[in-house]
Amino acid sequence: MDYFLQQLINGVTLGSIYGLIAIGYTMVYGIIGMINFAHGDIFMVGSFIALILIVAFGITSSLPIVLLILALIGVLIVSMALTSVWGWTVERIAYRPLRGSFRLAPLITAIGASIALQNFVQISQGARNKPLQPLIPGGFTLTEGGADGSGFIVQLSYSQILIIVVTTVLMIGFTMLINKTSLGRAQRACEQDRKMASLLGINVDRTISLTFVMGAALASVAGLMFLLYYGVIDFYIGFLAGVKAFTAAVLGGIGSLPGAMLGGLLIGLIETFWSGYFSVEYKDVAAFSILAIVLIFMPEGLLGKPEVEKV
């Protein structure tokens, strides 16, 4: 039971990171019906920006806790701003000119943008892994195991608490933004009918650009959380995390924000439990197999809505 609890904590933490990235996929698809395959690499760029800022400012775990928290908040804000600029640039240069083209053209462009971002980071930052010393060490010990020391020790680290809390707050905040604000209403209107939304006075181009900016900002948060949790990044993490997050978005129901988070949590739990109880080499096989089984019986995903064809 102790081992199960530890794997559950690890799975929820990993799934929270996947969920943050998956929200960017599902937001873009919900409005323009396009899969932004460069989104995973925006996440990678965000993690590198965070690492550069942490090193440049000399942030270490030896700082007083209040100063460390303030420094990380500053890094997060600057990283979100700079990564959002990257997201806006990709949309403005790579996607907007092809918005009225056939559906395959933006897909090819997205793959090209992904490769371009990967190679840019590889050339500018090098191909080697970039390590980071733990900034938030320590945590809580939930169970000590047996009295003879033979049991399993269950630990909940401060970094895991941070990831889960930040993900929960952002999920609640973005749900309120979509449901309660004028920008959210504009996004939902563009999702239903972009042409009619434009006729009603909504700036469709601005709404789509802001959607890319919001998705990139969330990816930047996920990038910082990934860096703090694992302590090492490279130029290729965007591809792997992007594929997992896209899988999570499809599993939960592409176009649904709660579905994206639910899919991220499920993918994280499946990977973690499979690695803990079976073979770590086949964790990806398990995740994609579950996706295939779900889509066979629920083609729209767990929380997705069936698409209605207009006559």
PDB file of C-alpha atoms in Angstrom:
ATOM      1  CA  MET A   1       0.000   0.000   0.000  1.00  0.00           C
ATOM      2  CA  ASP A   2       2.850   2.397   0.794  1.00  0.00           C
ATOM      3  CA  TYR A   3       4.460   1.737  -2.575  1.00  0.00           C
ATOM      4  CA  PHE A   4       1.110   2.332  -4.303  1.00  0.00           C
ATOM      5  CA  LEU A   5       0.716   5.666  -2.490  1.00  0.00           C
ATOM      6  CA  GLN A   6       4.195   6.797  -3.556  1.00  0.00           C
ATOM      7  CA  GLN A   7       3.503   5.916  -7.186  1.00  0.00           C
ATOM      8  CA  LEU A   8       0.178   7.752  -6.967  1.00  0.00           C
ATOM      9  CA  ILE A   9       1.937  10.912  -5.784  1.00  0.00           C
ATOM     10  CA  ASN A  10       4.535  10.608  -8.538  1.00  0.00           C
ATOM     11  CA  GLY A  11       1.850   9.985 -11.165  1.00  0.00           C
ATOM     12  CA  VAL A  12      -0.254  12.985 -10.160  1.00  0.00           C
ATOM     13  CA  THR A  13       2.843  15.197 -10.258  1.00  0.00           C
ATOM     14  CA  LEU A  14       3.864  14.019 -13.725  1.00  0.00           C
ATOM     15  CA  GLY A  15       0.275  14.185 -14.941  1.00  0.00           C
ATOM     16  CA  SER A  16      -0.020  17.786 -13.769  1.00  0.00           C
ATOM     17  CA  ILE A  17       2.891  18.761 -16.016  1.00  0.00           C
ATOM     18  CA  TYR A  18       1.368  16.898 -18.967  1.00  0.00           C
ATOM     19  CA  GLY A  19      -1.983  18.555 -18.271  1.00  0.00           C
ATOM     20  CA  LEU A  20      -0.544  22.074 -18.387  1.00  0.00           C
ATOM     21  CA  ILE A  21       0.984  21.372 -21.793  1.00  0.00           C
ATOM     22  CA  ALA A  22      -2.155  19.606 -23.046  1.00  0.00           C
ATOM     23  CA  ILE A  23      -4.300  22.672 -22.321  1.00  0.00           C
ATOM     24  CA  GLY A  24      -2.325  24.586 -24.958  1.00  0.00           C
ATOM     25  CA  TYR A  25      -3.033  21.893 -27.545  1.00  0.00           C
ATOM     26  CA  THR A  26      -6.733  21.756 -26.785  1.00  0.00           C
ATOM     27  CA  MET A  27      -7.216  25.547 -26.713  1.00  0.00           C
ATOM     28  CA  VAL A  28      -5.695  26.002 -30.163  1.00  0.00           C
ATOM     29  CA  TYR A  29      -7.565  23.060 -31.629  1.00  0.00           C
ATOM     30  CA  GLY A  30     -10.834  24.236 -30.128  1.00  0.00           C
ATOM     31  CA  ILE A  31     -10.641  27.596 -31.923  1.00  0.00           C
ATOM     32  CA  ILE A  32      -8.978  26.940 -35.279  1.00  0.00           C
ATOM     33  CA  GLY A  33      -9.170  23.146 -35.523  1.00  0.00           C
ATOM     34  CA  MET A  34      -5.413  22.761 -35.898  1.00  0.00           C
ATOM     35  CA  ILE A  35      -2.914  20.692 -33.930  1.00  0.00           C
ATOM     36  CA  ASN A  36       0.001  22.936 -32.957  1.00  0.00           C
ATOM     37  CA  PHE A  37       2.790  20.381 -33.035  1.00  0.00           C
ATOM     38  CA  ALA A  38       5.307  23.100 -32.144  1.00  0.00           C
ATOM     39  CA  HIS A  39       3.668  23.519 -28.742  1.00  0.00           C
ATOM     40  CA  GLY A  40       5.877  20.884 -27.119  1.00  0.00           C
ATOM     41  CA  ASP A  41       8.930  22.803 -28.262  1.00  0.00           C
ATOM     42  CA  ILE A  42       7.476  26.022 -26.853  1.00  0.00           C
ATOM     43  CA  PHE A  43       7.452  24.132 -23.543  1.00  0.00           C
ATOM     44  CA  MET A  44      11.115  23.259 -24.124  1.00  0.00           C
ATOM     45  CA  VAL A  45      11.982  26.888 -24.893  1.00  0.00           C
ATOM     46  CA  GLY A  46      10.216  27.940 -21.690  1.00  0.00           C
ATOM     47  CA  SER A  47      12.281  25.509 -19.624  1.00  0.00           C
ATOM     48  CA  PHE A  48      15.524  26.803 -21.167  1.00  0.00           C
ATOM     49  CA  ILE A  49      14.514  30.422 -20.544  1.00  0.00           C
ATOM     50  CA  ALA A  50      13.806  29.546 -16.903  1.00  0.00           C
ATOM     51  CA  LEU A  51      17.183  27.805 -16.571  1.00  0.00           C
ATOM     52  CA  ILE A  52      19.038  30.753 -18.093  1.00  0.00           C
ATOM     53  CA  LEU A  53      17.285  33.175 -15.728  1.00  0.00           C
ATOM     54  CA  ILE A  54      17.999  31.015 -12.674  1.00  0.00           C
ATOM     55  CA  VAL A  55      21.703  30.769 -13.563  1.00  0.00           C
ATOM     56  CA  ALA A  56      21.966  34.451 -14.521  1.00  0.00           C
ATOM     57  CA  PHE A  57      20.415  35.627 -11.244  1.00  0.00           C
ATOM     58  CA  GLY A  58      22.451  33.169  -9.180  1.00  0.00           C
ATOM     59  CA  ILE A  59      19.394  31.561  -7.578  1.00  0.00           C
ATOM     60  CA  THR A  60      20.367  28.663  -5.304  1.00  0.00           C
ATOM     61  CA  SER A  61      18.774  26.659  -2.509  1.00  0.00           C
ATOM     62  CA  SER A  62      20.992  28.504   0.000  1.00  0.00           C
ATOM     63  CA  LEU A  63      18.876  31.660  -0.328  1.00  0.00           C
ATOM     64  CA  PRO A  64      16.419  32.456   2.479  1.00  0.00           C
ATOM     65  CA  ILE A  65      13.075  30.795   1.778  1.00  0.00           C
ATOM     66  CA  VAL A  66      11.193  34.081   1.294  1.00  0.00           C
ATOM     67  CA  LEU A  67      13.822  35.404  -1.106  1.00  0.00           C
ATOM     68  CA  LEU A  68      13.898  32.080  -2.965  1.00  0.00           C
ATOM     69  CA  ILE A  69      10.120  32.126  -3.457  1.00  0.00           C
ATOM     70  CA  LEU A  70      10.181  35.727  -4.682  1.00  0.00           C
ATOM     71  CA  ALA A  71      13.053  34.926  -7.051  1.00  0.00           C
ATOM     72  CA  LEU A  72      11.211  31.920  -8.514  1.00  0.00           C
ATOM     73  CA  ILE A  73       8.049  33.995  -8.948  1.00  0.00           C
ATOM     74  CA  GLY A  74      10.118  36.584 -10.815  1.00  0.00           C
ATOM     75  CA  VAL A  75      11.669  33.888 -12.987  1.00  0.00           C
ATOM     76  CA  LEU A  76       8.207  32.489 -13.706  1.00  0.00           C
ATOM     77  CA  ILE A  77       6.787  35.874 -14.734  1.00  0.00           C
ATOM     78  CA  VAL A  78       9.714  36.743 -17.022  1.00  0.00           C
ATOM     79  CA  SER A  79       9.751  33.227 -18.488  1.00  0.00           C
ATOM     80  CA  MET A  80       6.010  33.368 -19.198  1.00  0.00           C
ATOM     81  CA  ALA A  81       6.386  36.746 -20.897  1.00  0.00           C
ATOM     82  CA  LEU A  82       9.304  35.692 -23.098  1.00  0.00           C
ATOM     83  CA  THR A  83       7.788  32.311 -23.966  1.00  0.00           C
ATOM     84  CA  SER A  84       4.506  34.018 -24.857  1.00  0.00           C
ATOM     85  CA  VAL A  85       6.417  36.147 -27.340  1.00  0.00           C
ATOM     86  CA  TRP A  86       7.721  32.941 -28.922  1.00  0.00           C
ATOM     87  CA  GLY A  87       4.195  31.545 -29.095  1.00  0.00           C
ATOM     88  CA  TRP A  88       2.856  34.728 -30.659  1.00  0.00           C
ATOM     89  CA  THR A  89       5.723  34.799 -33.185  1.00  0.00           C
ATOM     90  CA  VAL A  90       5.107  31.201 -34.273  1.00  0.00           C
ATOM     91  CA  GLU A  91       1.405  31.927 -34.779  1.00  0.00           C
ATOM     92  CA  ARG A  92       2.038  35.188 -36.626  1.00  0.00           C
ATOM     93  CA  ILE A  93       4.719  33.863 -38.973  1.00  0.00           C
ATOM     94  CA  ALA A  94       3.930  30.184 -39.435  1.00  0.00           C
ATOM     95  CA  TYR A  95       0.169  29.776 -38.999  1.00  0.00           C
ATOM     96  CA  ARG A  96      -1.742  32.972 -39.763  1.00  0.00           C
ATOM     97  CA  PRO A  97      -0.700  33.211 -43.432  1.00  0.00           C
ATOM     98  CA  LEU A  98      -1.970  29.654 -43.967  1.00  0.00           C
ATOM     99  CA  ARG A  99      -5.235  29.956 -42.075  1.00  0.00           C
ATOM    100  CA  GLY A 100      -7.351  29.901 -45.225  1.00  0.00           C
ATOM    101  CA  SER A 101      -5.301  27.202 -46.930  1.00  0.00           C
ATOM    102  CA  PHE A 102      -6.061  23.491 -47.102  1.00  0.00           C
ATOM    103  CA  ARG A 103      -5.912  21.695 -43.754  1.00  0.00           C
ATOM    104  CA  LEU A 104      -2.656  19.866 -44.405  1.00  0.00           C
ATOM    105  CA  ALA A 105      -0.596  23.042 -44.926  1.00  0.00           C
ATOM    106  CA  PRO A 106      -0.715  24.294 -41.282  1.00  0.00           C
ATOM    107  CA  LEU A 107       0.073  20.768 -40.071  1.00  0.00           C
ATOM    108  CA  ILE A 108       3.220  20.613 -42.202  1.00  0.00           C
ATOM    109  CA  THR A 109       4.153  24.120 -41.072  1.00  0.00           C
ATOM    110  CA  ALA A 110       3.680  23.123 -37.422  1.00  0.00           C
ATOM    111  CA  ILE A 111       6.086  20.213 -37.832  1.00  0.00           C
ATOM    112  CA  GLY A 112       8.558  22.541 -39.555  1.00  0.00           C
ATOM    113  CA  ALA A 113       8.267  25.095 -36.733  1.00  0.00           C
ATOM    114  CA  SER A 114       8.894  22.310 -34.214  1.00  0.00           C
ATOM    115  CA  ILE A 115      12.069  21.207 -36.012  1.00  0.00           C
ATOM    116  CA  ALA A 116      13.227  24.814 -36.342  1.00  0.00           C
ATOM    117  CA  LEU A 117      12.812  25.468 -32.601  1.00  0.00           C
ATOM    118  CA  GLN A 118      14.612  22.243 -31.716  1.00  0.00           C
ATOM    119  CA  ASN A 119      17.581  23.037 -33.917  1.00  0.00           C
ATOM    120  CA  PHE A 120      17.720  26.666 -32.794  1.00  0.00           C
ATOM    121  CA  VAL A 121      18.010  25.610 -29.144  1.00  0.00           C
ATOM    122  CA  GLN A 122      20.454  22.829 -30.016  1.00  0.00           C
ATOM    123  CA  ILE A 123      22.746  25.275 -31.834  1.00  0.00           C
ATOM    124  CA  SER A 124      22.425  28.150 -29.348  1.00  0.00           C
ATOM    125  CA  GLN A 125      22.567  26.116 -26.109  1.00  0.00           C
ATOM    126  CA  GLY A 126      24.378  22.944 -27.173  1.00  0.00           C
ATOM    127  CA  ALA A 127      23.211  19.357 -27.406  1.00  0.00           C
ATOM    128  CA  ARG A 128      24.347  18.246 -23.948  1.00  0.00           C
ATOM    129  CA  ASN A 129      22.025  17.869 -20.985  1.00  0.00           C
ATOM    130  CA  LYS A 130      21.700  20.995 -18.861  1.00  0.00           C
ATOM    131  CA  PRO A 131      21.599  20.092 -15.156  1.00  0.00           C
ATOM    132  CA  LEU A 132      20.316  22.229 -12.297  1.00  0.00           C
ATOM    133  CA  GLN A 133      21.014  21.744  -8.623  1.00  0.00           C
ATOM    134  CA  PRO A 134      17.839  21.154  -6.568  1.00  0.00           C
ATOM    135  CA  LEU A 135      16.341  24.486  -5.556  1.00  0.00           C
ATOM    136  CA  ILE A 136      13.531  23.160  -3.372  1.00  0.00           C
ATOM    137  CA  PRO A 137      14.965  20.248  -1.384  1.00  0.00           C
ATOM    138  CA  GLY A 138      13.153  18.445   1.377  1.00  0.00           C
ATOM    139  CA  GLY A 139       9.575  17.447   1.923  1.00  0.00           C
ATOM    140  CA  PHE A 140       7.263  15.452   4.143  1.00  0.00           C
ATOM    141  CA  THR A 141       7.584  11.806   5.104  1.00  0.00           C
ATOM    142  CA  LEU A 142       4.063  10.383   5.072  1.00  0.00           C
ATOM    143  CA  THR A 143       4.889   6.851   6.232  1.00  0.00           C
ATOM    144  CA  GLU A 144       8.054   5.516   7.806  1.00  0.00           C
ATOM    145  CA  GLY A 145       7.500   1.884   6.807  1.00  0.00           C
ATOM    146  CA  GLY A 146       7.585  -1.011   9.258  1.00  0.00           C
ATOM    147  CA  ALA A 147       9.114  -0.906  12.725  1.00  0.00           C
ATOM    148  CA  ASP A 148      11.923  -3.163  11.553  1.00  0.00           C
ATOM    149  CA  GLY A 149      12.777  -0.785   8.716  1.00  0.00           C
ATOM    150  CA  SER A 150      11.632  -3.203   6.042  1.00  0.00           C
ATOM    151  CA  GLY A 151       8.639  -1.136   4.875  1.00  0.00           C
ATOM    152  CA  PHE A 152       8.501   1.433   2.106  1.00  0.00           C
ATOM    153  CA  ILE A 153       9.009   5.099   2.984  1.00  0.00           C
ATOM    154  CA  VAL A 154       6.447   7.392   1.327  1.00  0.00           C
ATOM    155  CA  GLN A 155       7.655  10.934   0.733  1.00  0.00           C
ATOM    156  CA  LEU A 156       5.957  14.039  -0.620  1.00  0.00           C
ATOM    157  CA  SER A 157       8.561  16.574  -1.696  1.00  0.00           C
ATOM    158  CA  TYR A 158       8.079  20.321  -1.617  1.00  0.00           C
ATOM    159  CA  SER A 159       8.571  20.453  -5.392  1.00  0.00           C
ATOM    160  CA  GLN A 160       5.711  17.977  -5.880  1.00  0.00           C
ATOM    161  CA  ILE A 161       3.460  20.072  -3.653  1.00  0.00           C
ATOM    162  CA  LEU A 162       4.426  23.167  -5.645  1.00  0.00           C
ATOM    163  CA  ILE A 163       3.601  21.504  -8.984  1.00  0.00           C
ATOM    164  CA  ILE A 164       0.217  20.206  -7.827  1.00  0.00           C
ATOM    165  CA  VAL A 165      -0.783  23.509  -6.194  1.00  0.00           C
ATOM    166  CA  VAL A 166       0.312  25.642  -9.177  1.00  0.00           C
ATOM    167  CA  THR A 167      -1.486  23.345 -11.618  1.00  0.00           C
ATOM    168  CA  THR A 168      -4.690  23.434  -9.572  1.00  0.00           C
ATOM    169  CA  VAL A 169      -4.629  27.235  -9.268  1.00  0.00           C
ATOM    170  CA  LEU A 170      -3.949  27.722 -12.987  1.00  0.00           C
ATOM    171  CA  MET A 171      -6.669  25.251 -13.954  1.00  0.00           C
ATOM    172  CA  ILE A 172      -9.227  27.089 -11.811  1.00  0.00           C
ATOM    173  CA  GLY A 173      -8.027  30.463 -13.104  1.00  0.00           C
ATOM    174  CA  PHE A 174      -8.195  29.504 -16.767  1.00  0.00           C
ATOM    175  CA  THR A 175     -11.609  27.903 -16.343  1.00  0.00           C
ATOM    176  CA  MET A 176     -12.914  31.134 -14.841  1.00  0.00           C
ATOM    177  CA  LEU A 177     -11.232  33.140 -17.607  1.00  0.00           C
ATOM    178  CA  ILE A 178     -12.913  31.067 -20.318  1.00  0.00           C
ATOM    179  CA  ASN A 179     -16.333  31.130 -18.659  1.00  0.00           C
ATOM    180  CA  LYS A 180     -16.496  34.581 -17.064  1.00  0.00           C
ATOM    181  CA  THR A 181     -14.501  37.084 -19.156  1.00  0.00           C
ATOM    182  CA  SER A 182     -15.048  38.808 -22.482  1.00  0.00           C
ATOM    183  CA  LEU A 183     -11.929  37.136 -23.877  1.00  0.00           C
ATOM    184  CA  GLY A 184     -13.344  33.753 -22.914  1.00  0.00           C
ATOM    185  CA  ARG A 185     -16.646  34.567 -24.593  1.00  0.00           C
ATOM    186  CA  ALA A 186     -14.774  35.648 -27.711  1.00  0.00           C
ATOM    187  CA  GLN A 187     -12.804  32.391 -27.705  1.00  0.00           C
ATOM    188  CA  ARG A 188     -15.966  30.324 -27.345  1.00  0.00           C
ATOM    189  CA  ALA A 189     -17.618  32.303 -30.124  1.00  0.00           C
ATOM    190  CA  CYS A 190     -14.649  31.724 -32.449  1.00  0.00           C
ATOM    191  CA  GLU A 191     -14.749  28.050 -31.548  1.00  0.00           C
ATOM    192  CA  GLN A 192     -18.373  27.789 -32.692  1.00  0.00           C
ATOM    193  CA  ASP A 193     -18.184  29.922 -35.843  1.00  0.00           C
ATOM    194  CA  ARG A 194     -15.267  32.207 -36.690  1.00  0.00           C
ATOM    195  CA  LYS A 195     -17.025  33.900 -39.609  1.00  0.00           C
ATOM    196  CA  MET A 196     -20.108  34.741 -37.561  1.00  0.00           C
ATOM    197  CA  ALA A 197     -17.930  35.904 -34.664  1.00  0.00           C
ATOM    198  CA  SER A 198     -16.157  38.280 -37.044  1.00  0.00           C
ATOM    199  CA  LEU A 199     -19.488  39.630 -38.319  1.00  0.00           C
ATOM    200  CA  LEU A 200     -20.531  40.308 -34.740  1.00  0.00           C
ATOM    201  CA  GLY A 201     -17.484  42.500 -34.156  1.00  0.00           C
ATOM    202  CA  ILE A 202     -15.060  40.071 -32.536  1.00  0.00           C
ATOM    203  CA  ASN A 203     -11.442  40.510 -33.612  1.00  0.00           C
ATOM    204  CA  VAL A 204     -10.784  36.921 -34.641  1.00  0.00           C
ATOM    205  CA  ASP A 205      -7.068  37.385 -35.379  1.00  0.00           C
ATOM    206  CA  ARG A 206      -6.493  38.991 -31.990  1.00  0.00           C
ATOM    207  CA  THR A 207      -8.449  36.267 -30.219  1.00  0.00           C
ATOM    208  CA  ILE A 208      -6.467  33.508 -31.915  1.00  0.00           C
ATOM    209  CA  SER A 209      -3.163  35.240 -31.183  1.00  0.00           C
ATOM    210  CA  LEU A 210      -4.091  35.618 -27.507  1.00  0.00           C
ATOM    211  CA  THR A 211      -4.996  31.928 -27.416  1.00  0.00           C
ATOM    212  CA  PHE A 212      -1.506  31.043 -28.638  1.00  0.00           C
ATOM    213  CA  VAL A 213      -0.031  33.453 -26.077  1.00  0.00           C
ATOM    214  CA  MET A 214      -2.030  31.860 -23.245  1.00  0.00           C
ATOM    215  CA  GLY A 215      -1.049  28.356 -24.344  1.00  0.00           C
ATOM    216  CA  ALA A 216       2.619  29.368 -24.511  1.00  0.00           C
ATOM    217  CA  ALA A 217       2.423  30.927 -21.034  1.00  0.00           C
ATOM    218  CA  LEU A 218       1.040  27.677 -19.608  1.00  0.00           C
ATOM    219  CA  ALA A 219       3.755  25.720 -21.411  1.00  0.00           C
ATOM    220  CA  SER A 220       6.319  28.027 -19.806  1.00  0.00           C
ATOM    221  CA  VAL A 221       4.911  27.251 -16.359  1.00  0.00           C
ATOM    222  CA  ALA A 222       5.124  23.543 -17.176  1.00  0.00           C
ATOM    223  CA  GLY A 223       8.719  24.067 -18.348  1.00  0.00           C
ATOM    224  CA  LEU A 224       9.745  25.638 -15.039  1.00  0.00           C
ATOM    225  CA  MET A 225       7.942  22.925 -13.056  1.00  0.00           C
ATOM    226  CA  PHE A 226       9.670  20.233 -15.136  1.00  0.00           C
ATOM    227  CA  LEU A 227      13.056  21.875 -14.538  1.00  0.00           C
ATOM    228  CA  LEU A 228      12.528  22.140 -10.782  1.00  0.00           C
ATOM    229  CA  TYR A 229      11.232  18.570 -10.513  1.00  0.00           C
ATOM    230  CA  TYR A 230      13.699  16.661 -12.693  1.00  0.00           C
ATOM    231  CA  GLY A 231      16.679  19.027 -12.532  1.00  0.00           C
ATOM    232  CA  VAL A 232      17.872  18.356 -16.089  1.00  0.00           C
ATOM    233  CA  ILE A 233      16.689  19.417 -19.539  1.00  0.00           C
ATOM    234  CA  ASP A 234      17.841  19.143 -23.147  1.00  0.00           C
ATOM    235  CA  PHE A 235      16.678  20.349 -26.542  1.00  0.00           C
ATOM    236  CA  TYR A 236      14.695  17.141 -27.178  1.00  0.00           C
ATOM    237  CA  ILE A 237      12.368  17.185 -24.154  1.00  0.00           C
ATOM    238  CA  GLY A 238       9.794  19.202 -26.095  1.00  0.00           C
ATOM    239  CA  PHE A 239       9.159  16.419 -28.593  1.00  0.00           C
ATOM    240  CA  LEU A 240       8.625  13.696 -25.989  1.00  0.00           C
ATOM    241  CA  ALA A 241       6.552  15.830 -23.631  1.00  0.00           C
ATOM    242  CA  GLY A 242       4.614  17.255 -26.568  1.00  0.00           C
ATOM    243  CA  VAL A 243       3.625  13.827 -27.843  1.00  0.00           C
ATOM    244  CA  LYS A 244       2.528  12.777 -24.345  1.00  0.00           C
ATOM    245  CA  ALA A 245       0.575  16.002 -23.825  1.00  0.00           C
ATOM    246  CA  PHE A 246      -1.087  15.681 -27.238  1.00  0.00           C
ATOM    247  CA  THR A 247      -2.038  12.124 -26.303  1.00  0.00           C
ATOM    248  CA  ALA A 248      -3.478  13.460 -23.045  1.00  0.00           C
ATOM    249  CA  ALA A 249      -5.523  16.080 -24.909  1.00  0.00           C
ATOM    250  CA  VAL A 250      -6.947  13.441 -27.272  1.00  0.00           C
ATOM    251  CA  LEU A 251      -7.622  11.019 -24.415  1.00  0.00           C
ATOM    252  CA  GLY A 252      -9.488  13.624 -22.376  1.00  0.00           C
ATOM    253  CA  GLY A 253     -11.332  15.025 -25.384  1.00  0.00           C
ATOM    254  CA  ILE A 254      -9.614  17.484 -27.696  1.00  0.00           C
ATOM    255  CA  GLY A 255     -11.172  20.923 -27.259  1.00  0.00           C
ATOM    256  CA  SER A 256     -12.091  20.381 -23.580  1.00  0.00           C
ATOM    257  CA  LEU A 257      -9.983  22.100 -20.902  1.00  0.00           C
ATOM    258  CA  PRO A 258     -11.055  19.761 -18.072  1.00  0.00           C
ATOM    259  CA  GLY A 259     -10.553  16.869 -20.495  1.00  0.00           C
ATOM    260  CA  ALA A 260      -6.976  17.978 -21.197  1.00  0.00           C
ATOM    261  CA  MET A 261      -6.148  18.039 -17.487  1.00  0.00           C
ATOM    262  CA  LEU A 262      -7.905  14.719 -16.887  1.00  0.00           C
ATOM    263  CA  GLY A 263      -6.046  13.166 -19.814  1.00  0.00           C
ATOM    264  CA  GLY A 264      -2.732  14.507 -18.500  1.00  0.00           C
ATOM    265  CA  LEU A 265      -3.355  13.009 -15.077  1.00  0.00           C
ATOM    266  CA  LEU A 266      -4.333   9.655 -16.591  1.00  0.00           C
ATOM    267  CA  ILE A 267      -1.248   9.510 -18.832  1.00  0.00           C
ATOM    268  CA  GLY A 268       0.984  10.406 -15.879  1.00  0.00           C
ATOM    269  CA  LEU A 269      -0.631   7.763 -13.667  1.00  0.00           C
ATOM    270  CA  ILE A 270      -0.484   5.083 -16.356  1.00  0.00           C
ATOM    271  CA  GLU A 271       3.212   5.737 -17.014  1.00  0.00           C
ATOM    272  CA  THR A 272       4.112   5.834 -13.341  1.00  0.00           C
ATOM    273  CA  PHE A 273       2.189   2.749 -12.265  1.00  0.00           C
ATOM    274  CA  TRP A 274       3.351   0.749 -15.268  1.00  0.00           C
ATOM    275  CA  SER A 275       6.965   1.725 -14.560  1.00  0.00           C
ATOM    276  CA  GLY A 276       6.549   0.872 -10.879  1.00  0.00           C
ATOM    277  CA  TYR A 277       4.813  -2.477 -11.217  1.00  0.00           C
ATOM    278  CA  PHE A 278       5.864  -3.739 -14.638  1.00  0.00           C
ATOM    279  CA  SER A 279       8.590  -2.708 -17.097  1.00  0.00           C
ATOM    280  CA  VAL A 280       9.692   0.894 -17.486  1.00  0.00           C
ATOM    281  CA  GLU A 281      10.686   0.206 -21.106  1.00  0.00           C
ATOM    282  CA  TYR A 282       7.033  -0.370 -22.042  1.00  0.00           C
ATOM    283  CA  LYS A 283       5.431   2.551 -20.223  1.00  0.00           C
ATOM    284  CA  ASP A 284       4.812   4.423 -23.490  1.00  0.00           C
ATOM    285  CA  VAL A 285       3.269   1.305 -25.025  1.00  0.00           C
ATOM    286  CA  ALA A 286       0.870   1.100 -22.085  1.00  0.00           C
ATOM    287  CA  ALA A 287      -0.151   4.761 -22.373  1.00  0.00           C
ATOM    288  CA  PHE A 288      -0.804   4.619 -26.112  1.00  0.00           C
ATOM    289  CA  SER A 289      -2.616   1.287 -25.786  1.00  0.00           C
ATOM    290  CA  ILE A 290      -5.019   2.805 -23.260  1.00  0.00           C
ATOM    291  CA  LEU A 291      -5.534   5.732 -25.643  1.00  0.00           C
ATOM    292  CA  ALA A 292      -6.383   3.362 -28.511  1.00  0.00           C
ATOM    293  CA  ILE A 293      -8.833   1.381 -26.370  1.00  0.00           C
ATOM    294  CA  VAL A 294     -10.607   4.526 -25.146  1.00  0.00           C
ATOM    295  CA  LEU A 295     -10.903   5.971 -28.668  1.00  0.00           C
ATOM    296  CA  ILE A 296     -12.369   2.726 -29.992  1.00  0.00           C
ATOM    297  CA  PHE A 297     -15.312   2.981 -27.590  1.00  0.00           C
ATOM    298  CA  MET A 298     -15.335   6.788 -27.112  1.00  0.00           C
ATOM    299  CA  PRO A 299     -14.036   8.432 -30.325  1.00  0.00           C
ATOM    300  CA  GLU A 300     -14.521  11.941 -28.921  1.00  0.00           C
ATOM    301  CA  GLY A 301     -12.450  11.180 -25.795  1.00  0.00           C
ATOM    302  CA  LEU A 302     -13.501  11.021 -22.159  1.00  0.00           C
ATOM    303  CA  LEU A 303     -14.949  14.531 -21.858  1.00  0.00           C
ATOM    304  CA  GLY A 304     -15.089  15.577 -25.515  1.00  0.00           C
ATOM    305  CA  LYS A 305     -18.282  16.517 -27.296  1.00  0.00           C
ATOM    306  CA  PRO A 306     -19.260  14.850 -30.587  1.00  0.00           C
ATOM    307  CA  GLU A 307     -18.788  17.196 -33.516  1.00  0.00           C
ATOM    308  CA  VAL A 308     -22.058  18.256 -35.131  1.00  0.00           C
ATOM    309  CA  GLU A 309     -21.993  18.756 -38.873  1.00  0.00           C
ATOM    310  CA  LYS A 310     -23.775  21.902 -40.031  1.00  0.00           C
ATOM    311  CA  VAL A 311     -26.190  21.509 -42.934  1.00  0.00           C
TER     312      VAL A 311
END
